[in-house]
Coordinates of C-alpha atoms and ligand atoms in Angstrom, one line a residue:
X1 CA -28.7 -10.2 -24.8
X2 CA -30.2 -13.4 -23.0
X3 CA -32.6 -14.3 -25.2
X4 CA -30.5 -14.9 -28.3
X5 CA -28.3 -16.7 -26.0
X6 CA -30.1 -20.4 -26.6
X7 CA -28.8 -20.3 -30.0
X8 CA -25.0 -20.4 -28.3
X9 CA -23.4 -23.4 -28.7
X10 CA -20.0 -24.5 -26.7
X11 CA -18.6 -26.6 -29.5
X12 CA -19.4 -24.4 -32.6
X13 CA -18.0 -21.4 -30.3
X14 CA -14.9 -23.5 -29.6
X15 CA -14.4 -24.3 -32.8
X16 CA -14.5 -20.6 -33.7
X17 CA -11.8 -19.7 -32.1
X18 CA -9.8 -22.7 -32.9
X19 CA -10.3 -21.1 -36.2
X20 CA -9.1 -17.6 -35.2
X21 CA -12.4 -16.1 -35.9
X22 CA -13.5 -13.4 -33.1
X23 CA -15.9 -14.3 -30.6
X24 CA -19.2 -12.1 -30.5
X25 CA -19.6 -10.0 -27.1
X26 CA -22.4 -12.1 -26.5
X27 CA -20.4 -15.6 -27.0
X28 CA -18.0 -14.1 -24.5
X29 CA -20.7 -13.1 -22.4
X30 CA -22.3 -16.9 -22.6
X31 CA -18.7 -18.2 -22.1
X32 CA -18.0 -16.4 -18.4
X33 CA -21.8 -17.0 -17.6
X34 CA -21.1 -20.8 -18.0
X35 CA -17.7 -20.9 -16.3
X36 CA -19.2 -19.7 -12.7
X37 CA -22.3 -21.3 -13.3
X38 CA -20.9 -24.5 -14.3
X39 CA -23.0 -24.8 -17.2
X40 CA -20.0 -25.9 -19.1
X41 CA -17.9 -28.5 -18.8
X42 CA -14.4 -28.1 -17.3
X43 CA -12.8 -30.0 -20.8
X44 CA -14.7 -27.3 -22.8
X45 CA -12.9 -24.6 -20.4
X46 CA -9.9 -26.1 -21.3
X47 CA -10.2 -26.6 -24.8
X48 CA -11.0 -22.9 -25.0
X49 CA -8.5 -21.2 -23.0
X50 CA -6.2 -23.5 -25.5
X51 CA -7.5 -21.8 -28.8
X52 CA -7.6 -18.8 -27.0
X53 CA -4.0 -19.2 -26.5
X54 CA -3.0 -20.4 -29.7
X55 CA -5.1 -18.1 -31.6
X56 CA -4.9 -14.9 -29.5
X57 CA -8.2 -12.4 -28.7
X58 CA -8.4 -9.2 -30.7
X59 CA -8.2 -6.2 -28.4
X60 CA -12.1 -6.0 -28.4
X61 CA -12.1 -9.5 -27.8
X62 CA -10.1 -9.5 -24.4
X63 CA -12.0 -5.8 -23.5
X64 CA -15.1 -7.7 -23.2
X65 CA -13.4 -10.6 -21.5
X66 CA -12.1 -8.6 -19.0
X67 CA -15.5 -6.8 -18.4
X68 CA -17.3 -9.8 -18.3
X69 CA -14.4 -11.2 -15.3
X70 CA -15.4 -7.9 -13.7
X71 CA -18.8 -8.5 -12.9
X72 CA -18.7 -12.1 -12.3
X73 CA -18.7 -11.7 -8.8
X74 CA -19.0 -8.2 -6.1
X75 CA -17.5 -5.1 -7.8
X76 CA -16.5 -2.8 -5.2
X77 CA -18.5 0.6 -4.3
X78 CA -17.1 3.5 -3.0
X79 CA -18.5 7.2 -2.0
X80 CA -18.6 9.6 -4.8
X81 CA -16.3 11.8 -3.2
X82 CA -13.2 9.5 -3.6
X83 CA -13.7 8.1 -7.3
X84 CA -10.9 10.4 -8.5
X85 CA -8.7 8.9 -5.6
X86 CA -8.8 5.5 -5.5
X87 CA -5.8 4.1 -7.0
X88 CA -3.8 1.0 -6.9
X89 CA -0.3 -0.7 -8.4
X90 CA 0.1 -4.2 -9.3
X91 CA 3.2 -5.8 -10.0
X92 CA 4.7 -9.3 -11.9
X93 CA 6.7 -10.2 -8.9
X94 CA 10.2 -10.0 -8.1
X95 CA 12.9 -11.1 -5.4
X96 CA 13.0 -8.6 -2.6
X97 CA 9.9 -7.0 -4.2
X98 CA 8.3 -5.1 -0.8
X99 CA 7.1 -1.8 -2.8
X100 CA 3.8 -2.5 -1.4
X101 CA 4.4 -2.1 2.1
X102 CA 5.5 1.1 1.4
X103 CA 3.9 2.7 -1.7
X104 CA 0.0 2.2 0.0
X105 CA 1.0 4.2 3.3
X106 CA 2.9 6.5 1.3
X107 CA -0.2 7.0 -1.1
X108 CA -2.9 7.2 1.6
X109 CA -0.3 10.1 3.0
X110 CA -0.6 11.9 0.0
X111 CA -4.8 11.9 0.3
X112 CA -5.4 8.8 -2.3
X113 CA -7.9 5.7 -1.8
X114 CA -5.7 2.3 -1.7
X115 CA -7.5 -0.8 -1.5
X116 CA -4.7 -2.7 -2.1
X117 CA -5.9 -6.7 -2.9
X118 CA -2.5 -8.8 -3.0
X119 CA -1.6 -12.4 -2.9
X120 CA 0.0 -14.8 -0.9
X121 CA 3.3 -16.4 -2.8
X122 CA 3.9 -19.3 -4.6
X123 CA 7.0 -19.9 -6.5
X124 CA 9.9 -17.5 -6.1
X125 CA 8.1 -14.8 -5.2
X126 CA 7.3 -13.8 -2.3
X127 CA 3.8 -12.3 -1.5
X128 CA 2.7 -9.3 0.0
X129 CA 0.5 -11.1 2.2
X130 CA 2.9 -13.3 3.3
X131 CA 5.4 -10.3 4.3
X132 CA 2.2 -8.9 6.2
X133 CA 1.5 -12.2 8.1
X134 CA 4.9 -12.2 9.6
X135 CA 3.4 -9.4 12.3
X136 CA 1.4 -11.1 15.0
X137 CA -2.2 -10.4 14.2
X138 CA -2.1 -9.1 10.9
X139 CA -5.6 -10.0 9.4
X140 CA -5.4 -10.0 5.3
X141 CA -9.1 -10.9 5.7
X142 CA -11.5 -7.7 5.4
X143 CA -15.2 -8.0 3.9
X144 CA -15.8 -4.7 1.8
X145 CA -18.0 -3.1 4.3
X146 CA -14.4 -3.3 7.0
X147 CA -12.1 -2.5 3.6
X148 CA -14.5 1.0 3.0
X149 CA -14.2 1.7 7.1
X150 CA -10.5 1.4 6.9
X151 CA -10.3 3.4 3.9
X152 CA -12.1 6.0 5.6
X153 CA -10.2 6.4 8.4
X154 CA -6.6 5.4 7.5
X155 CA -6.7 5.7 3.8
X156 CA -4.7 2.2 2.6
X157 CA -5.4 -1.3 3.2
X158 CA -3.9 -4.5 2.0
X159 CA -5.9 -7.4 1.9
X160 CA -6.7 -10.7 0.5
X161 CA -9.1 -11.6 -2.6
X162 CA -12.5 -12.6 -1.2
X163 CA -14.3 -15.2 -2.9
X164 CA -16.7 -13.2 -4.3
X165 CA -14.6 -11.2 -5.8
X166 CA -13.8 -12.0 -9.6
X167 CA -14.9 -15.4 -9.3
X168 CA -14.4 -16.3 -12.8
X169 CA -10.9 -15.5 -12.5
X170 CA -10.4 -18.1 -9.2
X171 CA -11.7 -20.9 -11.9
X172 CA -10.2 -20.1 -15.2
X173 CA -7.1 -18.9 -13.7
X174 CA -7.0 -23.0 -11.8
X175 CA -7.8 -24.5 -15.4
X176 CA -5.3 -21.8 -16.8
X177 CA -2.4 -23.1 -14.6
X178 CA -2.9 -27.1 -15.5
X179 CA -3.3 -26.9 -19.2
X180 CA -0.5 -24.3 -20.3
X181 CA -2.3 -21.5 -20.8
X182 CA -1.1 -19.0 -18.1
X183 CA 0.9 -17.3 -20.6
X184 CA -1.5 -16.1 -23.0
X185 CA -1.4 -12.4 -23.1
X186 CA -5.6 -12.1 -23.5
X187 CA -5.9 -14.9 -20.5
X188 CA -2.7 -12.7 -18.4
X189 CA -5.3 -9.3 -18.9
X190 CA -8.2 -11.1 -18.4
X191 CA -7.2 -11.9 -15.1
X192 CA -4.8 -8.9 -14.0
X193 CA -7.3 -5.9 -14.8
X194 CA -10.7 -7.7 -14.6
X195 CA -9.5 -7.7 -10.4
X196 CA -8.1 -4.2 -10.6
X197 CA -11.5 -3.1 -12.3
X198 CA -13.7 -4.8 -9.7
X199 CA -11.9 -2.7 -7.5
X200 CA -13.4 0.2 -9.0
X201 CA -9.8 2.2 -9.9
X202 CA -9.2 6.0 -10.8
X203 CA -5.7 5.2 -11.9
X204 CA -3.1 1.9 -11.8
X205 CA 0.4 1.6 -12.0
X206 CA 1.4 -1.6 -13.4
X207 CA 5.3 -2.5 -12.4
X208 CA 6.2 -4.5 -15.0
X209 CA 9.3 -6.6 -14.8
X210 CA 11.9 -8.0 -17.1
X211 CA 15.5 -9.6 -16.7
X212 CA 16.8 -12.8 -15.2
X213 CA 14.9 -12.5 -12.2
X214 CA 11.5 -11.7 -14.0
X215 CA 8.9 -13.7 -16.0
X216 CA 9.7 -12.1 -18.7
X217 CA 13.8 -12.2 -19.4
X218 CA 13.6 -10.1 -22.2
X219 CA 12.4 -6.2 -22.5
X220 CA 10.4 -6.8 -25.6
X221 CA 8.2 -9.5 -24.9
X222 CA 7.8 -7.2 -21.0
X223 CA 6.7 -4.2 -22.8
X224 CA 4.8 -5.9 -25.2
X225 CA 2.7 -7.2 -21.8
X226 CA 2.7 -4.0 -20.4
X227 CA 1.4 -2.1 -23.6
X228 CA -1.5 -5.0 -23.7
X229 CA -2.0 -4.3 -19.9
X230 CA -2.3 -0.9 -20.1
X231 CA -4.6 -0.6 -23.3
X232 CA -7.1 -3.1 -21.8
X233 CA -6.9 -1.1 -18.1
X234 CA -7.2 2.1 -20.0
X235 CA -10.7 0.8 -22.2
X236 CA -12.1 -0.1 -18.8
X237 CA -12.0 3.3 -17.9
X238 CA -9.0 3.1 -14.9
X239 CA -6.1 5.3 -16.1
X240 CA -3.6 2.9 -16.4
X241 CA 0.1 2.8 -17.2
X242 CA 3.2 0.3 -16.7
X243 CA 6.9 0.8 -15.5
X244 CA 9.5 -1.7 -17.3
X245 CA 12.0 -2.5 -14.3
X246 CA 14.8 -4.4 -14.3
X247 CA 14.7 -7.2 -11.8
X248 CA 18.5 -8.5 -12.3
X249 CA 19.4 -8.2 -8.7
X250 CA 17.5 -8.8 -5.9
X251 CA 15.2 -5.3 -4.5
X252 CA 16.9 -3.8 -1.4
X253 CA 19.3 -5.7 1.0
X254 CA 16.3 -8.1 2.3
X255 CA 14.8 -11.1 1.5
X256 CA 12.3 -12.8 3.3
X257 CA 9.0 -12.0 4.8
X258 CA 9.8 -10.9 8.5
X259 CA 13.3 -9.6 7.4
X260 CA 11.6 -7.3 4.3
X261 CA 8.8 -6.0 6.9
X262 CA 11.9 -4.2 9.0
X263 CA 13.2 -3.2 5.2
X264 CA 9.8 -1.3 4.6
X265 CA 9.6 0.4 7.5
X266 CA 13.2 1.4 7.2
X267 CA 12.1 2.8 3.6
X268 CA 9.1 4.4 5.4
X269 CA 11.4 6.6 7.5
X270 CA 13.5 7.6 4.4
X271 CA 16.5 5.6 5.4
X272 CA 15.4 2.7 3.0
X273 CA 17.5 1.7 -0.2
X274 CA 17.9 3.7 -2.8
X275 CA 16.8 1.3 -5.4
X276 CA 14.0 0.2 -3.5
X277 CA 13.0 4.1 -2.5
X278 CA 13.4 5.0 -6.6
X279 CA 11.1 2.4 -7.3
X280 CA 8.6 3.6 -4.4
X281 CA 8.6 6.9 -5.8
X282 CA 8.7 6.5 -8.9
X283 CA 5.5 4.5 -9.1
X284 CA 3.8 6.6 -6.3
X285 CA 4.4 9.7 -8.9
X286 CA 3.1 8.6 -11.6
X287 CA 0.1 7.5 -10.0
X288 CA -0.2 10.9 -8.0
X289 CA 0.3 12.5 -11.5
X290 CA -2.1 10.0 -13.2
X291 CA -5.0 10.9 -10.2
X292 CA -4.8 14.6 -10.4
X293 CA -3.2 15.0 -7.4
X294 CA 0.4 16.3 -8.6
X295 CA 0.3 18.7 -11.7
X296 CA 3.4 16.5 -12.8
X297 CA 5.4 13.4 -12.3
X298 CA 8.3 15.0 -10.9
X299 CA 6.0 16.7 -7.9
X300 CA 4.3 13.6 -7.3
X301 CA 7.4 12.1 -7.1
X302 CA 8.6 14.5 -4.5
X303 CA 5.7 14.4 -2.8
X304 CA 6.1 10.8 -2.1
X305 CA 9.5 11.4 -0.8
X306 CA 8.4 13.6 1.3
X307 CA 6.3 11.5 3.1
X308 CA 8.7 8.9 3.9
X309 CA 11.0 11.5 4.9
X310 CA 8.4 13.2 7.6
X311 CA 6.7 10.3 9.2
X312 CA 3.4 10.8 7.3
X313 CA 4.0 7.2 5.6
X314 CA 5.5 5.5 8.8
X315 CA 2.2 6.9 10.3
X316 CA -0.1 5.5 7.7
X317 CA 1.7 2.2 7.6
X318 CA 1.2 2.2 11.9
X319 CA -2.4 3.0 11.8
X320 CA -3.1 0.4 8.7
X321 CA -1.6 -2.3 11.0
X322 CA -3.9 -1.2 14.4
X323 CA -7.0 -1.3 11.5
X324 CA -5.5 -4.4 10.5
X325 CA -5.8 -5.8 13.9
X326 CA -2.3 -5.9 15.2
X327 CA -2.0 -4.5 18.7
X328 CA -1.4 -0.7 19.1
X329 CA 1.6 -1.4 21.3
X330 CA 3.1 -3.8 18.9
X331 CA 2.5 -1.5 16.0
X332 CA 4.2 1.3 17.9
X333 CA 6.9 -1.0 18.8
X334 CA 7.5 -2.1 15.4
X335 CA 7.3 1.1 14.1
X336 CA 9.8 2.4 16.3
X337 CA 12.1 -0.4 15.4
X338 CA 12.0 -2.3 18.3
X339 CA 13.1 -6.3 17.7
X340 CA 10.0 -7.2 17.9
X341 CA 9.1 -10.1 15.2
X342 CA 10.2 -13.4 15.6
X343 CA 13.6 -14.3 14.6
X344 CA 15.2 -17.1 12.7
X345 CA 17.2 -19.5 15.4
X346 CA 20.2 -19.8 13.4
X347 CA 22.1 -17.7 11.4
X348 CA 25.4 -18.2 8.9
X349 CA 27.4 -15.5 7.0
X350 CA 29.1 -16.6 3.7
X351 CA 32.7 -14.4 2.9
X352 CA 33.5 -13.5 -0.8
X353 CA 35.6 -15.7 -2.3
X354 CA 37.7 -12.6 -4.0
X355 CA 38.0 -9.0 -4.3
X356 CA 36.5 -6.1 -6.3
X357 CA 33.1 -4.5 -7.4
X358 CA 29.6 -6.1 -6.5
X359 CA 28.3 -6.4 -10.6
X360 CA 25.6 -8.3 -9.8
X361 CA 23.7 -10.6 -7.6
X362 CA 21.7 -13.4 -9.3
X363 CA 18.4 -13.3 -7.5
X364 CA 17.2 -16.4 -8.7
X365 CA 19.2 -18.8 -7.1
X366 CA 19.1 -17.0 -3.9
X367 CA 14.7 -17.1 -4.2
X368 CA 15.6 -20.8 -4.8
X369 CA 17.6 -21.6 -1.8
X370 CA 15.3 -19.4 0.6
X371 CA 12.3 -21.3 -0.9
X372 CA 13.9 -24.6 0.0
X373 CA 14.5 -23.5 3.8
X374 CA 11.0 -22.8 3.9
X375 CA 10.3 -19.5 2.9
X376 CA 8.2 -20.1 0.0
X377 CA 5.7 -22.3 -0.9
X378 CA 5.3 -24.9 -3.7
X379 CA 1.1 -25.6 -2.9
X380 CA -1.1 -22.8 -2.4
X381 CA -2.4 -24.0 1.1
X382 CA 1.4 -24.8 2.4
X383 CA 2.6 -22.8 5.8
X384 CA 5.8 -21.0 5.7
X385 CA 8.6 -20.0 8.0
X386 CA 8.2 -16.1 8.0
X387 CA 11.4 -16.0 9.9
X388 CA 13.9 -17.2 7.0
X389 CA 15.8 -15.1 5.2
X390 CA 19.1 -13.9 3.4
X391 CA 20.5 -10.0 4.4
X392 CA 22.7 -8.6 1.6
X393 CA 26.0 -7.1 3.5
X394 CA 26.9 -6.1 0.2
X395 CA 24.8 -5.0 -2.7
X396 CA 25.6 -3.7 -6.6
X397 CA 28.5 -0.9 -6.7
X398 CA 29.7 -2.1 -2.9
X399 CA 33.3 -3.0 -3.0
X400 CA 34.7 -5.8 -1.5
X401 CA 37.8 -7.5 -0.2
X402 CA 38.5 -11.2 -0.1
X403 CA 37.3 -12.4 3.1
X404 CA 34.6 -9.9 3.5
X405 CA 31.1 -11.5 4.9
X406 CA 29.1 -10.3 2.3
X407 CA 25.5 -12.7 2.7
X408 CA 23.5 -13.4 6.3
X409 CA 21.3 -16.1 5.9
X410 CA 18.8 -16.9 8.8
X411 CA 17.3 -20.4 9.0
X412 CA 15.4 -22.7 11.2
X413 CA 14.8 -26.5 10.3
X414 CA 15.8 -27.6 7.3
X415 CA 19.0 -26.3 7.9
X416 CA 21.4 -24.8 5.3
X417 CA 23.4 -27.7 3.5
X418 CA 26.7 -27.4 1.6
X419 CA 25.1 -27.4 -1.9
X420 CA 23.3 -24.5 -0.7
X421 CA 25.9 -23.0 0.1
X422 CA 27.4 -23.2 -3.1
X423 CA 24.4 -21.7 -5.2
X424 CA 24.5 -18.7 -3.0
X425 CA 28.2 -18.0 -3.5
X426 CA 27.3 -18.7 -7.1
X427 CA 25.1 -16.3 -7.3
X428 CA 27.7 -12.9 -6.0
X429 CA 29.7 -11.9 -9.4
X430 CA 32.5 -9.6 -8.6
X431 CA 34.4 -7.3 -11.0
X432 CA 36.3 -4.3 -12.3
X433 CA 33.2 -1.6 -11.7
X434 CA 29.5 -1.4 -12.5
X435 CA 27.4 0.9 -14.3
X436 CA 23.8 1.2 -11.7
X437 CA 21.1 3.2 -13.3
X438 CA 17.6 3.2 -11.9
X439 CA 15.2 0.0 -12.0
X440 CA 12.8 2.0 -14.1
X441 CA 13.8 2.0 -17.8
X442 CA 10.8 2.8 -19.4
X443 CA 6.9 4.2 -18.7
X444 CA 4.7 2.7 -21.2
X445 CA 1.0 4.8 -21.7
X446 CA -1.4 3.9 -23.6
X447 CA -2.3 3.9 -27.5
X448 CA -5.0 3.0 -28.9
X449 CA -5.2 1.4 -32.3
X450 CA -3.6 2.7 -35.3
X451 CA -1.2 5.5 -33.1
X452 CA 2.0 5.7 -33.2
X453 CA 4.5 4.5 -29.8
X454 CA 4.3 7.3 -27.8
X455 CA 6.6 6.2 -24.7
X456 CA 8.7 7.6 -22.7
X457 CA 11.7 7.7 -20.5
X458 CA 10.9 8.1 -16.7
Ligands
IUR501 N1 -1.3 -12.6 -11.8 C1 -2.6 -12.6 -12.0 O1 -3.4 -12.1 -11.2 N2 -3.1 -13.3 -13.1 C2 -2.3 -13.9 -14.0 O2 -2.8 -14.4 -15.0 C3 -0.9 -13.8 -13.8 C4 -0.4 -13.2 -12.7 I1 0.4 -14.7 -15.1

């Protein structure tokens, strides 16, 4: 491959693309190469992410792509005995979103491999990593050698993306974000499974979201994602599928990094909420299903159930921590759900305004205000207050009378202001009665070219 490569020529392959003629593998090859290299200039990078966006990839196009990502940097090596169990999830974000927390321990309890990488937050979401930092000690940073010890002995980890993991993707995904090309759905795959594939995956569940709290607002353009997703994941040889959920309200009752830890580890003793345990176990079986480990979905399903129903998980997620290099005694403590995580200084509840059935509760604007007290961040290296938050007193199908506190928000400095205020008791929309079917509408698998959709309901 490398010695044809002189006759390669950045302009002529930009201006193939701009065209909307396919790329050779070894154009693609040349065109990763140069990006961590820095053989080519930065405004080349540009210029072809911006045909690539324009003109799309064909499905080799982004396979290649991806594989090329891949191996830009460390891919990760495990024993032989665990190939068949190493699995992972990724998801597009969402308010409330703390499936993480749970689904790893509650995987690693069933026997599988998780070597969970996650990232911090930035825009309304919040990140896994962020949720995790909130515990005193919690160390996100593991070098593969400590990630392969850990999986040995506890079975899940979650940790951060080292830099010499999927370098290309650190670089074009930087380019990616300051010329408008995130959303390219080549570019999205690129990045997404070229990080899943370095982690060297039996099987991945993509949780793929749509609504008004979502990227994506509407279900076709989120399947259409998810179908991509899936048949790139699936021709890199990780068994791959993709939920649709709906992320119209926000996930659970809590919002906020330190107030969704004591969320998770509710849901990790069973007592968790129900849309945030479906969603758990929903994802969990289909990956136990997809790994061999259950014979079906509906048994890995159970199976996950069971294990935040007997402790198993709530051990898994204890012993991750210890590995993690949070004390023993704090991890017990926390655990056993002591107080024991900093808490916000002030606290306000807001009353509804008028009676009925919770419909809905916009999750946006409620991401919004939290971000503006400081849970969020806007630049990727900005600190933020793990202690703000928002508790929902009342959720979708609650009823509730005039008067009722129905939204606990915890805050520091800034403090809550009146237009704040507002949004929030904007965002509750109270009616007659509400039809609540599970966040998962749809499993997408994968087809390869030419097939007929072959999806199905969960
Ligand atoms: N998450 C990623 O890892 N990569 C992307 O391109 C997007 C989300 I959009």
């Amino acid at each position: 491959m490398c010695t044809s490569q002189e006759h390669i020529n950045i302009p002529e392959m930009i201006r193939k693309k701009r065209d909307k003629q396919p790329l050779s593998a070894e154009e693609i090859h040349y065109f990763v190469q140069g990006v961590i290299n820095q053989t080519i200039q930065e405004c080349q990078i540009g210029a072809m992410l911006m045909a690539i966006r324009l003109q799309g990839m064909t499905l080799e196009e982004t396979v290649k792509l991806t594989q090329e990502m891949k191996i830009s940097g460390v891919v990760l090596e495990w024993p032989k005995e665990w190939s068949s169990t190493m699995v992972d999830k990724h998801s597009t974000g969402g308010v409330g979103d703390k499936v993480s927390l749970v689904l790893a321990p509650a995987l690693a309890a069933c026997g599988c491999k998780v070597p969970m990488i996650s990232g911090r937050g930035l825009g309304h979401t919040g990140g896994t990593l962020d949720k995790l930092e909130s515990i005193p000690g919690f160390n996100i940073n593991k070098s593969p050698e400590e990630v392969k010890q850990i999986l040995a002995t506890v079975g899940c980890c979650i940790v951060g993306q080292t830099a010499d993991l999927v370098p290309a993707d650190k670089k074009l995904y930087t380019i990616r974000d300051v010329t408008s090309t995130v959303d390219s759905l080549p570019l999205i795959a690129g990045s997404i499974i070229s990080k899943k594939g370095a982690e060297s995956l039996a099987a991945l569940i993509l949780d793929v979201k749509f609504g008004e709290g979502a990227l994506y607002k509407d279900i076709n353009d989120a399947r259409e994602l998810a179908q991509y997703l899936v048949n790139v994941g699936d021709r890199l040889g990780i068994r791959t599928a993709a939920a649709l959920s709906k992320m119209d309200n926000p996930i659970g009752r809590n919002i906020g990094n330190s107030l969704e830890v004591i969320e998770s580890i509710e849901c990790l003793k069973g007592k968790g909420p129900k849309d945030l345990e479906g969603l758990v176990t929903c994802l969990g079986g289909h990956l136990l299903h997809m790994c061999g480990k259950a014979g079906s979905f509906k048994t890995g399903e159970s199976n996950i159930k069971e294990t935040l129903q007997n402790g198993c998980a709530l051990d898994k997620f204890q012993a991750m921590l210890v590995a993690q290099g949070v004390t023993a005694d704090l991890a017990k403590a926390l655990c056993a759900g002591k107080d024991v995580l900093k808490r916000a200084v002030k606290r306000e509840e807001l009353k509804a305004e008028a009676g009925g059935v919770v419909q809905a509760i916009h999750s946006l604007p409620l991401a919004k205000v939290l971000h503006e007290l400081g849970a969020g961040r806007t630049q990727p290296d900005q600190a933020v207050n793990w202690t703000v938050g928002i508790e929902l007193l009342k959720i979708v199908g609650d009823q509730v009378n005039k008067g009722d506190p129905w939204l606990r928000i915890h805050f520091e400095d800034p403090s809550l202001n009146e237009s704040q205020k507002i949004i929030l008791q904007h965002s509750l929309v109270i009616g007659k009665k509400v039809e609540n079917g599970p966040l998962v509408t749809e499993i997408i698998q994968v087809q390869s070219q030419g097939e007929k959709r072959h999806n199905c309901p969960v």
